[in-house]
mmCIF file of C-alpha atoms in Angstrom:
data_model
loop_
_atom_site.group_PDB
_atom_site.id
_atom_site.type_symbol
_atom_site.label_atom_id
_atom_site.label_comp_id
_atom_site.label_asym_id
_atom_site.label_seq_id
_atom_site.Cartn_x
_atom_site.Cartn_y
_atom_site.Cartn_z
ATOM 1 C CA MET S 165 -12.885 5.441 -56.069
ATOM 2 C CA LYS S 166 -13.855 6.993 -59.798
ATOM 3 C CA LEU S 167 -10.615 5.593 -61.156
ATOM 4 C CA THR S 168 -10.846 2.222 -59.520
ATOM 5 C CA PHE S 169 -14.255 1.246 -60.841
ATOM 6 C CA LEU S 170 -12.993 2.800 -64.280
ATOM 7 C CA ILE S 171 -9.767 0.390 -64.326
ATOM 8 C CA SER S 172 -11.974 -2.690 -62.887
ATOM 9 C CA ILE S 173 -14.430 -1.994 -65.805
ATOM 10 C CA VAL S 174 -11.855 -2.305 -68.223
ATOM 11 C CA PHE S 175 -10.230 -4.622 -66.230
ATOM 12 C CA MET S 176 -13.257 -7.175 -65.983
ATOM 13 C CA SER S 177 -13.833 -6.655 -70.163
ATOM 14 C CA VAL S 178 -10.087 -7.645 -70.783
ATOM 15 C CA PHE S 179 -10.747 -10.665 -68.585
ATOM 16 C CA GLN S 180 -13.816 -11.629 -70.313
ATOM 17 C CA ILE S 181 -13.190 -10.739 -73.955
ATOM 18 C CA ALA S 182 -9.282 -13.203 -73.021
ATOM 19 C CA ASN S 183 -11.292 -16.019 -71.587
ATOM 20 C CA SER S 184 -14.654 -16.097 -73.691
ATOM 21 C CA LYS S 185 -12.904 -18.463 -76.638
ATOM 22 C CA GLU S 186 -11.998 -20.611 -73.650
ATOM 23 C CA ILE S 187 -14.744 -20.821 -71.300
ATOM 24 C CA PRO S 188 -18.599 -22.133 -72.438
ATOM 25 C CA LYS S 189 -21.555 -19.208 -72.956
ATOM 26 C CA TYR S 190 -22.748 -19.142 -69.344
ATOM 27 C CA ASN S 191 -26.665 -20.227 -68.403
ATOM 28 C CA ARG S 192 -27.636 -20.078 -65.105
ATOM 29 C CA ASP S 193 -29.663 -23.441 -65.549
ATOM 30 C CA PHE S 194 -26.219 -24.637 -65.717
ATOM 31 C CA PHE S 195 -26.882 -24.377 -61.554
ATOM 32 C CA GLY S 196 -30.232 -26.270 -61.586
ATOM 33 C CA GLY S 197 -32.549 -23.857 -58.983
ATOM 34 C CA TRP S 198 -33.310 -24.074 -55.522
ATOM 35 C CA SER S 199 -33.110 -27.325 -54.479
ATOM 36 C CA ASP S 200 -35.940 -29.103 -51.826
ATOM 37 C CA THR S 201 -33.354 -31.636 -50.878
ATOM 38 C CA ASP S 202 -35.326 -32.634 -47.578
ATOM 39 C CA ARG S 203 -38.713 -32.667 -49.912
ATOM 40 C CA ASP S 204 -41.053 -31.087 -47.570
ATOM 41 C CA CYS S 205 -41.794 -28.616 -50.378
ATOM 42 C CA GLN S 206 -39.892 -25.908 -49.158
ATOM 43 C CA ASN S 207 -36.784 -24.991 -50.976
ATOM 44 C CA THR S 208 -33.428 -23.609 -50.036
ATOM 45 C CA ARG S 209 -34.898 -19.857 -50.879
ATOM 46 C CA HIS S 210 -37.705 -20.473 -48.063
ATOM 47 C CA GLU S 211 -35.151 -22.212 -45.912
ATOM 48 C CA LEU S 212 -33.076 -19.615 -45.834
ATOM 49 C CA LEU S 213 -36.320 -16.971 -45.534
ATOM 50 C CA GLN S 214 -37.115 -18.824 -42.009
ATOM 51 C CA GLU S 215 -33.744 -19.414 -40.783
ATOM 52 C CA LEU S 216 -32.777 -15.387 -41.072
ATOM 53 C CA SER S 217 -35.946 -14.109 -39.929
ATOM 54 C CA THR S 218 -35.559 -12.381 -36.793
ATOM 55 C CA ALA S 219 -39.767 -12.659 -36.150
ATOM 56 C CA VAL S 220 -42.410 -15.216 -36.012
ATOM 57 C CA ILE S 221 -43.215 -16.162 -39.760
ATOM 58 C CA SER S 222 -45.906 -16.432 -42.532
ATOM 59 C CA PHE S 223 -46.574 -19.569 -44.792
ATOM 60 C CA SER S 224 -48.319 -19.653 -47.826
ATOM 61 C CA LYS S 225 -51.629 -21.784 -47.057
ATOM 62 C CA ASN S 226 -50.262 -24.473 -48.976
ATOM 63 C CA SER S 227 -47.176 -23.940 -45.964
ATOM 64 C CA CYS S 228 -44.248 -24.353 -48.697
ATOM 65 C CA ARG S 229 -43.094 -20.617 -48.866
ATOM 66 C CA VAL S 230 -42.562 -17.864 -46.275
ATOM 67 C CA THR S 231 -44.721 -15.061 -46.801
ATOM 68 C CA ARG S 232 -43.666 -12.983 -43.473
ATOM 69 C CA GLY S 233 -40.987 -12.101 -41.248
ATOM 70 C CA ARG S 234 -38.756 -9.744 -40.189
ATOM 71 C CA TRP S 235 -35.459 -9.760 -42.064
ATOM 72 C CA LEU S 236 -32.250 -7.359 -42.330
ATOM 73 C CA ASP S 237 -30.680 -7.003 -45.561
ATOM 74 C CA LEU S 238 -27.018 -6.293 -44.686
ATOM 75 C CA TYR S 239 -26.465 -4.822 -47.749
ATOM 76 C CA THR S 240 -28.388 -1.650 -47.293
ATOM 77 C CA GLY S 241 -29.476 -1.791 -43.186
ATOM 78 C CA LYS S 242 -33.268 -2.104 -44.098
ATOM 79 C CA ILE S 243 -35.390 -3.886 -42.167
ATOM 80 C CA PHE S 244 -38.087 -5.501 -44.569
ATOM 81 C CA LEU S 245 -40.880 -8.124 -43.650
ATOM 82 C CA GLU S 246 -42.533 -9.272 -46.715
ATOM 83 C CA SER S 247 -40.447 -11.865 -48.174
ATOM 84 C CA LYS S 248 -41.870 -10.488 -51.763
ATOM 85 C CA HIS S 249 -39.794 -7.474 -51.404
ATOM 86 C CA LEU S 250 -36.274 -9.611 -51.012
ATOM 87 C CA ASP S 251 -34.411 -11.560 -53.144
ATOM 88 C CA ILE S 252 -32.224 -14.445 -52.179
ATOM 89 C CA ASP S 253 -28.573 -12.957 -53.789
ATOM 90 C CA HIS S 254 -25.892 -15.563 -54.174
ATOM 91 C CA LEU S 255 -22.862 -13.356 -52.685
ATOM 92 C CA VAL S 256 -20.544 -14.576 -55.406
ATOM 93 C CA PRO S 257 -22.490 -14.722 -58.627
ATOM 94 C CA LEU S 258 -23.190 -17.709 -60.123
ATOM 95 C CA LYS S 259 -21.812 -15.932 -63.757
ATOM 96 C CA TYR S 260 -18.915 -14.587 -61.521
ATOM 97 C CA ALA S 261 -18.026 -18.585 -60.434
ATOM 98 C CA TRP S 262 -18.665 -19.494 -64.058
ATOM 99 C CA ASP S 263 -15.966 -16.787 -65.239
ATOM 100 C CA ARG S 264 -13.689 -18.086 -62.846
ATOM 101 C CA GLY S 265 -13.830 -21.725 -63.180
ATOM 102 C CA SER S 266 -17.133 -23.713 -62.469
ATOM 103 C CA HIS S 267 -17.722 -24.210 -65.484
ATOM 104 C CA SER S 268 -15.709 -27.453 -65.053
ATOM 105 C CA TRP S 269 -17.284 -28.244 -62.328
ATOM 106 C CA SER S 270 -19.831 -31.432 -62.152
ATOM 107 C CA SER S 271 -23.906 -30.521 -62.535
ATOM 108 C CA LEU S 272 -24.028 -31.551 -58.756
ATOM 109 C CA LYS S 273 -20.780 -29.257 -57.431
ATOM 110 C CA ARG S 274 -22.714 -26.194 -59.360
ATOM 111 C CA ALA S 275 -25.798 -27.067 -57.520
ATOM 112 C CA GLN S 276 -24.174 -27.083 -54.062
ATOM 113 C CA PHE S 277 -22.547 -23.536 -54.803
ATOM 114 C CA SER S 278 -26.116 -22.698 -55.891
ATOM 115 C CA ASN S 279 -27.454 -23.902 -52.421
ATOM 116 C CA ASP S 280 -25.239 -22.979 -50.217
ATOM 117 C CA PRO S 281 -26.145 -20.923 -47.489
ATOM 118 C CA SER S 282 -22.531 -19.402 -46.602
ATOM 119 C CA ASN S 283 -23.055 -17.975 -50.332
ATOM 120 C CA LEU S 284 -26.605 -16.531 -49.976
ATOM 121 C CA PHE S 285 -28.469 -13.436 -48.468
ATOM 122 C CA ALA S 286 -31.469 -11.980 -47.836
ATOM 123 C CA VAL S 287 -31.667 -8.661 -49.845
ATOM 124 C CA GLN S 288 -33.650 -5.883 -51.609
ATOM 125 C CA LYS S 289 -34.364 -7.142 -54.781
ATOM 126 C CA SER S 290 -34.055 -4.023 -56.574
ATOM 127 C CA VAL S 291 -29.919 -4.073 -54.740
ATOM 128 C CA ASN S 292 -30.085 -7.097 -56.222
ATOM 129 C CA ARG S 293 -30.404 -6.538 -59.446
ATOM 130 C CA GLN S 294 -28.349 -3.611 -59.783
ATOM 131 C CA LYS S 295 -24.989 -5.796 -58.310
ATOM 132 C CA SER S 296 -26.093 -8.396 -60.827
ATOM 133 C CA ALA S 297 -23.108 -10.683 -61.825
ATOM 134 C CA TYR S 298 -20.685 -8.335 -59.933
ATOM 135 C CA GLY S 299 -17.875 -8.716 -58.274
ATOM 136 C CA PRO S 300 -16.157 -6.662 -55.006
ATOM 137 C CA THR S 301 -13.672 -4.704 -57.635
ATOM 138 C CA GLU S 302 -17.204 -3.257 -59.591
ATOM 139 C CA TRP S 303 -19.845 -2.757 -57.292
ATOM 140 C CA LEU S 304 -19.743 -2.941 -52.998
ATOM 141 C CA PRO S 305 -22.838 -2.595 -50.783
ATOM 142 C CA PRO S 306 -25.017 0.944 -50.358
ATOM 143 C CA SER S 307 -23.972 0.091 -46.531
ATOM 144 C CA LEU S 308 -21.041 1.399 -45.600
ATOM 145 C CA GLU S 309 -21.169 -0.341 -42.586
ATOM 146 C CA PHE S 310 -21.105 -3.749 -44.209
ATOM 147 C CA ARG S 311 -18.234 -3.555 -47.106
ATOM 148 C CA CYS S 312 -15.698 -5.093 -45.464
ATOM 149 C CA GLN S 313 -17.717 -7.337 -44.507
ATOM 150 C CA TYR S 314 -18.815 -8.597 -48.071
ATOM 151 C CA ILE S 315 -15.719 -8.217 -49.350
ATOM 152 C CA LEU S 316 -14.194 -10.431 -46.262
ATOM 153 C CA ARG S 317 -16.908 -12.859 -47.463
ATOM 154 C CA PHE S 318 -17.050 -12.595 -50.657
ATOM 155 C CA GLN S 319 -13.191 -13.747 -50.781
ATOM 156 C CA ARG S 320 -13.893 -16.660 -48.114
ATOM 157 C CA ILE S 321 -16.374 -18.333 -50.625
ATOM 158 C CA VAL S 322 -14.268 -17.932 -53.633
ATOM 159 C CA LYS S 323 -10.969 -19.534 -51.406
ATOM 160 C CA LYS S 324 -13.810 -22.420 -50.519
ATOM 161 C CA TYR S 325 -14.760 -22.932 -53.858
ATOM 162 C CA VAL S 326 -10.969 -21.806 -55.347
ATOM 163 C CA LEU S 327 -12.803 -19.425 -58.139
ATOM 164 C CA GLU S 328 -9.803 -18.146 -60.169
ATOM 165 C CA GLN S 329 -9.202 -14.585 -59.696
ATOM 166 C CA ASN S 330 -6.171 -12.695 -61.674
ATOM 167 C CA ALA S 331 -3.430 -10.993 -59.993
ATOM 168 C CA THR S 332 -5.141 -7.736 -61.572
ATOM 169 C CA GLU S 333 -8.124 -8.540 -60.395
ATOM 170 C CA LEU S 334 -6.851 -9.609 -56.298
ATOM 171 C CA ARG S 335 -4.499 -6.190 -56.819
ATOM 172 C CA LEU S 336 -7.711 -4.549 -56.932
ATOM 173 C CA ILE S 337 -9.684 -6.601 -54.037
ATOM 174 C CA GLN S 338 -6.975 -5.766 -52.016
ATOM 175 C CA LYS S 339 -7.354 -2.243 -52.404
ATOM 176 C CA ALA S 340 -10.905 -1.958 -51.503
ATOM 177 C CA GLN S 341 -10.359 -4.149 -48.348
ATOM 178 C CA GLN S 342 -7.348 -2.053 -47.268
ATOM 179 C CA GLN S 343 -9.769 0.905 -47.916
ATOM 180 C CA HIS S 344 -13.111 -0.401 -46.474
ATOM 181 C CA CYS S 345 -11.525 -2.932 -43.538
ATOM 182 C CA ARG S 346 -10.413 0.033 -41.139
#
């Protein structure tokens, strides 16, 4: 596993250097923010928290934010009762997508990607920060039971949005899949 990790770091450094001249500098703002398409004051984050809660939810005084509920963080297997302890993670990170093709998308398509529920998870803040903009060659969830699903779901989003992964990256992802999807 350590060798695979080192190979992936070298690969990603080469990938970023080789492509840095061709790809415009990443800015998270290029993906817009959380949208509120139904104009009910609850943006994508809070609508997703409502949908994912397995218990009755509580709202802020103005009813725009979900404050309490019951959420299972699939990355850790932990249960959370307060939304302030959670981030909404982009399974396929925005920066990862940027480096693999979303830089050429329209702002509308980037906003759709950023708010696509199939690409979003409620996860522990610190774990989301550890994951950063990494894909499955550099980061896997702490929960061993979820690693296979993470890899498979990640690749499903990559295919859905026709993001580019080179042969080396695909081989590393396939090795991770073979190791964790038994």
